[in-house]
PDB file of C-alpha atoms in Angstrom:
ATOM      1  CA  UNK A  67      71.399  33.618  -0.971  1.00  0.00           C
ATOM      2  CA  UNK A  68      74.835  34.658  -2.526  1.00  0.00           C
ATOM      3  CA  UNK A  69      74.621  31.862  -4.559  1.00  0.00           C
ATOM      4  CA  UNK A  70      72.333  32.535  -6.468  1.00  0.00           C
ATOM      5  CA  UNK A  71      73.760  36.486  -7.163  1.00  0.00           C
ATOM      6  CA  UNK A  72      76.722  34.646  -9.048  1.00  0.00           C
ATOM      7  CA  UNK A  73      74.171  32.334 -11.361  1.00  0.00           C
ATOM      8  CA  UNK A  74      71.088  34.785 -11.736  1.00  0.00           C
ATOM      9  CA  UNK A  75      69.918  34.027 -15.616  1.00  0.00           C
ATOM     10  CA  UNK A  76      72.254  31.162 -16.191  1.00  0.00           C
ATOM     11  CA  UNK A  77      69.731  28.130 -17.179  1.00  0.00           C
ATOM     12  CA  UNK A  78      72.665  26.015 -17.067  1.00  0.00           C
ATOM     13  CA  UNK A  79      73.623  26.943 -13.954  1.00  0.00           C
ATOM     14  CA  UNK A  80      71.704  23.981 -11.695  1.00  0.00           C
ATOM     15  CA  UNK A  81      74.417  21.424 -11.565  1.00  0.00           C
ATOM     16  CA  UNK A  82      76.473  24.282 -10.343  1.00  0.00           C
ATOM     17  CA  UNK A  83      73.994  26.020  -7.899  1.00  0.00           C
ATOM     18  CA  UNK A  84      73.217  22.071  -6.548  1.00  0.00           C
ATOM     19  CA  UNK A  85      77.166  21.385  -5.887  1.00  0.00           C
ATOM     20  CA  UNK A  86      77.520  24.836  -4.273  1.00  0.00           C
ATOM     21  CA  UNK A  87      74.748  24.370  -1.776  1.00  0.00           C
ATOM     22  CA  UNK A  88      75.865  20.844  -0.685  1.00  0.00           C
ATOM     23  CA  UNK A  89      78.994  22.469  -0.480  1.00  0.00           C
ATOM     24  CA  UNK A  90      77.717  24.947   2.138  1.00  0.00           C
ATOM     25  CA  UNK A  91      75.102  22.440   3.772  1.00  0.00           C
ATOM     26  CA  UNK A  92      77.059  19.390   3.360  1.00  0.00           C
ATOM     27  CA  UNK A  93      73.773  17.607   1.414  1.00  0.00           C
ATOM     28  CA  UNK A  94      70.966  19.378  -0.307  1.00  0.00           C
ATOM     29  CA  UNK A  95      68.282  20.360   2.301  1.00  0.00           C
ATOM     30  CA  UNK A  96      64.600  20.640   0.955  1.00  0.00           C
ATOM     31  CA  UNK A  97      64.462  24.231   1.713  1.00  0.00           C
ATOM     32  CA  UNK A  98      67.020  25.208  -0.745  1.00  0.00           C
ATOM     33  CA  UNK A  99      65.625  23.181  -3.284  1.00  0.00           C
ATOM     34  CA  UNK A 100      62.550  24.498  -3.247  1.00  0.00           C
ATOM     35  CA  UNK A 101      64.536  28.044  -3.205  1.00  0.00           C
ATOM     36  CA  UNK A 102      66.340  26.878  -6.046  1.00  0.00           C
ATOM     37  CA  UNK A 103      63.582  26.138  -8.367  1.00  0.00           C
ATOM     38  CA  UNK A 104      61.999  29.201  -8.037  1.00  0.00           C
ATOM     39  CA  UNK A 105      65.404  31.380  -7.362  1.00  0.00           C
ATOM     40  CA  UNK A 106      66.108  29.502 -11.144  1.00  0.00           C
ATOM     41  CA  UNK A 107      62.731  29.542 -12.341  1.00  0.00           C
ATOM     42  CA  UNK A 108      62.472  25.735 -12.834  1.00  0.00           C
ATOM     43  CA  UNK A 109      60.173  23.087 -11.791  1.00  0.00           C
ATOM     44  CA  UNK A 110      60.611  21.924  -8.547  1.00  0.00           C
ATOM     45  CA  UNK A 111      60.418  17.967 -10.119  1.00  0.00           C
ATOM     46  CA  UNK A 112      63.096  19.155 -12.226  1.00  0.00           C
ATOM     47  CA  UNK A 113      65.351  20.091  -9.552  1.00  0.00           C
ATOM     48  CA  UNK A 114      64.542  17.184  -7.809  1.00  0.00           C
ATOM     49  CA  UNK A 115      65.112  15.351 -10.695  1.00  0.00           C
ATOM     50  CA  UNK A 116      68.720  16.035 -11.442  1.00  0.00           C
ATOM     51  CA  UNK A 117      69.439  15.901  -7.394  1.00  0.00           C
ATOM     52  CA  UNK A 118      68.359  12.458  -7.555  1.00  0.00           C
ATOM     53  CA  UNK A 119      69.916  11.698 -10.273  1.00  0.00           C
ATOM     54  CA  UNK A 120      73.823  12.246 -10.213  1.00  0.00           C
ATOM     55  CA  UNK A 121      74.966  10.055  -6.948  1.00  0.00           C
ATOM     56  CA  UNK A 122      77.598  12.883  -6.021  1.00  0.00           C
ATOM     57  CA  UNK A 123      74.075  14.549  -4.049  1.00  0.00           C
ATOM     58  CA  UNK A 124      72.926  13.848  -1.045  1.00  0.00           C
ATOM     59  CA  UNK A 125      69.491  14.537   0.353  1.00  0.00           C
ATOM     60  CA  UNK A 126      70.374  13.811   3.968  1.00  0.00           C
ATOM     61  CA  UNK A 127      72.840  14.848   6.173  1.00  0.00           C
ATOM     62  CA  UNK A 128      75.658  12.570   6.207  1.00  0.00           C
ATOM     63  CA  UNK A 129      77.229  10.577   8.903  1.00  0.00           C
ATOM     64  CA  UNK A 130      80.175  11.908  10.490  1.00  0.00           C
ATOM     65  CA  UNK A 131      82.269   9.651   8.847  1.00  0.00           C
ATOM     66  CA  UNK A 132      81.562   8.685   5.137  1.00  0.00           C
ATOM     67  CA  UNK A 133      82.271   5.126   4.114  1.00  0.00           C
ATOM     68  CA  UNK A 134      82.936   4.169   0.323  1.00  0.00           C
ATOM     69  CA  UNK A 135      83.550   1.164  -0.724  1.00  0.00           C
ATOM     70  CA  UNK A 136      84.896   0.876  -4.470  1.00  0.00           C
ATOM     71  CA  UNK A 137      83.466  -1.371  -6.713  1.00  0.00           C
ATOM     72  CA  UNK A 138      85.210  -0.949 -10.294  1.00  0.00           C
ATOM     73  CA  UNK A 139      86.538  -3.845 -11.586  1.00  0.00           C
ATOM     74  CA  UNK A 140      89.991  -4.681  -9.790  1.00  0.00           C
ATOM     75  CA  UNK A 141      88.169  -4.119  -6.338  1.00  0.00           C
ATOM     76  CA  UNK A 142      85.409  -6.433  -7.139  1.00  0.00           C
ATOM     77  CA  UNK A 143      87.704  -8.877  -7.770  1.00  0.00           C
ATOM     78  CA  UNK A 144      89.711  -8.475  -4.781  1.00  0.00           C
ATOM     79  CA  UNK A 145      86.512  -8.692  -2.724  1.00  0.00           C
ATOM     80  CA  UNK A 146      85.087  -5.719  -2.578  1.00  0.00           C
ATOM     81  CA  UNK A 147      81.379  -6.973  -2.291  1.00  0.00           C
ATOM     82  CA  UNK A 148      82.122  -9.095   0.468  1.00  0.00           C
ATOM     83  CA  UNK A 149      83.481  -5.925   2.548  1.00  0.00           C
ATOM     84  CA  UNK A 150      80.382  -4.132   1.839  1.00  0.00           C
ATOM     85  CA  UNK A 151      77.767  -6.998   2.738  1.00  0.00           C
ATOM     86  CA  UNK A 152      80.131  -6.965   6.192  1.00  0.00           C
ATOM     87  CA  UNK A 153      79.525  -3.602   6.512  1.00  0.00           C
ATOM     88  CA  UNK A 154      75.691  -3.687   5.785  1.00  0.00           C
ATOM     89  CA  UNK A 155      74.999  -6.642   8.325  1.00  0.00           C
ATOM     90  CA  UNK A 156      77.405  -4.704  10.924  1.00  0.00           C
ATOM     91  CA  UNK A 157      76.026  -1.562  10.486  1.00  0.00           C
ATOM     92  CA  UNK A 158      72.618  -2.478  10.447  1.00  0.00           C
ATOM     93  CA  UNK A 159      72.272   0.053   7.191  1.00  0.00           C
ATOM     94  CA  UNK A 160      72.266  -0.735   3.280  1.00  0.00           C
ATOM     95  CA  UNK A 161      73.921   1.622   0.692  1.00  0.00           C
ATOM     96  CA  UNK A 162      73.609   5.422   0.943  1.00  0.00           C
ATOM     97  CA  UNK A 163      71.957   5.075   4.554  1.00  0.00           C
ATOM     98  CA  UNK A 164      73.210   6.947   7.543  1.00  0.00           C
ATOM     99  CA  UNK A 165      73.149   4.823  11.217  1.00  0.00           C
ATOM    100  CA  UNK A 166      70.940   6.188  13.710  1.00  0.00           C
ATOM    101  CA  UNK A 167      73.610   7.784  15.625  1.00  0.00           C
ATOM    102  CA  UNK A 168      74.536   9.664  12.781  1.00  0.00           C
ATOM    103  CA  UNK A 169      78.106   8.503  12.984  1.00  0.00           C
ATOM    104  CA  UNK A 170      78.900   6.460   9.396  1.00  0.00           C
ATOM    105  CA  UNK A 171      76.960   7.083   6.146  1.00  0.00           C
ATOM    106  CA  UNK A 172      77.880   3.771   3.938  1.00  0.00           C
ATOM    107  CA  UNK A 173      78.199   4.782   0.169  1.00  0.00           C
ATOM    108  CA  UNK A 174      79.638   2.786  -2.775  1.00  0.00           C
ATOM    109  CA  UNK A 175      81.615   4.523  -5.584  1.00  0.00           C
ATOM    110  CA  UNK A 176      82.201   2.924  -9.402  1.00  0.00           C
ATOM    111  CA  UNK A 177      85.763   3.977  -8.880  1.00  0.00           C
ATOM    112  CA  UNK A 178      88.305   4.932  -6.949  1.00  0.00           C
ATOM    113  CA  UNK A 179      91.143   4.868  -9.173  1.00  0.00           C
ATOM    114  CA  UNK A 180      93.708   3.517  -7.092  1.00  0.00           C
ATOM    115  CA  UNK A 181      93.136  -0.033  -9.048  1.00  0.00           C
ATOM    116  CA  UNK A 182      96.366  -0.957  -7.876  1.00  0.00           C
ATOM    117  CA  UNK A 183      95.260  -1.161  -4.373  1.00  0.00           C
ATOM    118  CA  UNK A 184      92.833  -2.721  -4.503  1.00  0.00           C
ATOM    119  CA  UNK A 185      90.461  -3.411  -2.794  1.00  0.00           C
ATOM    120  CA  UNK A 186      89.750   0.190  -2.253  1.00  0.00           C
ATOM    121  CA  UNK A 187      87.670   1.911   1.111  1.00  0.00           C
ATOM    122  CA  UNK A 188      87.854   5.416   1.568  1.00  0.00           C
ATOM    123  CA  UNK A 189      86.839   7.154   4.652  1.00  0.00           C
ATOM    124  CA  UNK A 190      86.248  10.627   4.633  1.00  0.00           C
ATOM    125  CA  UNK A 191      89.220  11.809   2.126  1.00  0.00           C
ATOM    126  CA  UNK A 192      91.368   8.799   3.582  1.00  0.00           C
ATOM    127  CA  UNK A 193      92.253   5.593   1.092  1.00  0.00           C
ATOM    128  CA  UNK A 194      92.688   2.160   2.354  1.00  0.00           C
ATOM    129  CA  UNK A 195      94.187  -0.565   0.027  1.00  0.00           C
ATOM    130  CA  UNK A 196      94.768  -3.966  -0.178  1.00  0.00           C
ATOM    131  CA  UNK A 197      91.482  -3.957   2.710  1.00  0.00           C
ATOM    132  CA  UNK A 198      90.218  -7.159   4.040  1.00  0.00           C
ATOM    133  CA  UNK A 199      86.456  -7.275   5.100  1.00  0.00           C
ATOM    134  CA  UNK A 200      88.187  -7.913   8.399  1.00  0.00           C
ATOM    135  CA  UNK A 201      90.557  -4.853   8.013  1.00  0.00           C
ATOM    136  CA  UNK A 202      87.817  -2.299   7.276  1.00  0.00           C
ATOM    137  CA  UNK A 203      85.721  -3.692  10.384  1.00  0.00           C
ATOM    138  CA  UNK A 204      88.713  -3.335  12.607  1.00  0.00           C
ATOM    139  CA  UNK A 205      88.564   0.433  11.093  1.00  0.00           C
ATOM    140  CA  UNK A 206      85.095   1.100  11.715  1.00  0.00           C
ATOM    141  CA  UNK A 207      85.243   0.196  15.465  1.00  0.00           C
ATOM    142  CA  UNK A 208      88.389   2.231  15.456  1.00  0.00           C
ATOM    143  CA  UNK A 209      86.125   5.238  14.596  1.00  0.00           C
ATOM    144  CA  UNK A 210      83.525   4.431  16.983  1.00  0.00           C
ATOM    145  CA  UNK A 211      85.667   4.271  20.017  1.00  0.00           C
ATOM    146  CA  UNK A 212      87.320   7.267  19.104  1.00  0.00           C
ATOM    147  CA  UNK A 213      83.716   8.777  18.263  1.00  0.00           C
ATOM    148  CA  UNK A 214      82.159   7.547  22.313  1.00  0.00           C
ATOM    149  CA  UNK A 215      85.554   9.213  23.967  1.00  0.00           C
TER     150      UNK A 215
END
């Protein structure tokens, strides 16, 4: 894998090698972590270890449309939890779960940094401020309609 002809010796390099092949893939398929561990000569718990640990990976595919709801401080207060228990009960999914027809992937982010908006959703690389928990709903179905046409 090209990839891995750019990092070849770097120990360091697994943070990097991880973000590139979720780049590609779009999450972190088992395959190529097993190929990275022994591409990088590591453990394969080790490389497991740091996918699992920094939130920015994904081991599953994600939904067409990714949901984040902020939670930092301004968006808590402006309701933020109560959008995301919406979305949960609506969705039928909890935090960093896909729905079954692989349409939304609900994720929740420490910040957004757009605390003057708040409350803060973001789908895909779109902001929404100032949301209600009936506002992001009204998105949502706006999605799926669009999604069954």
């Amino acid at each position: 894998m090209e990839i891995f002809d750019h990092h070849r010796g770097e120990k360091d390099a697994l943070i990097t090698v991880l973000e590139e092949i979720q780049h590609h893939y779009g999450y972190l398929p088992t395959k190529q972590l097993q190929y990275t561990a022994r591409e990088l000569g590591f453990p394969l718990a080790r490389v497991y270890g740091v996918a699992t640990f920094y939130n920015l990976f994904q081991l599953a595919p994600p939904g067409r449309y990714q949901v984040r709801v902020c939670k930092g401080t301004a968006c808590h207060v402006g309701r933020s939890a109560e959008i995301l228990t919406q979305l949960k009960a609506k969705l039928g999914i909890d935090e960093d779960e896909t729905t079954a027809d692989r349409l939304i992937t609900l994720q929740t982010v420490a910040c957004v940094g757009a605390c003057s908006l708040a409350p803060v959703v973001v789908i895909n690389d779109r902001t929404l401020g100032r949301m209600t928990p009936e506002q992001v709903w009204e998105a949502i179905e706006k999605l799926q309609k669009e999604a069954s046409d």
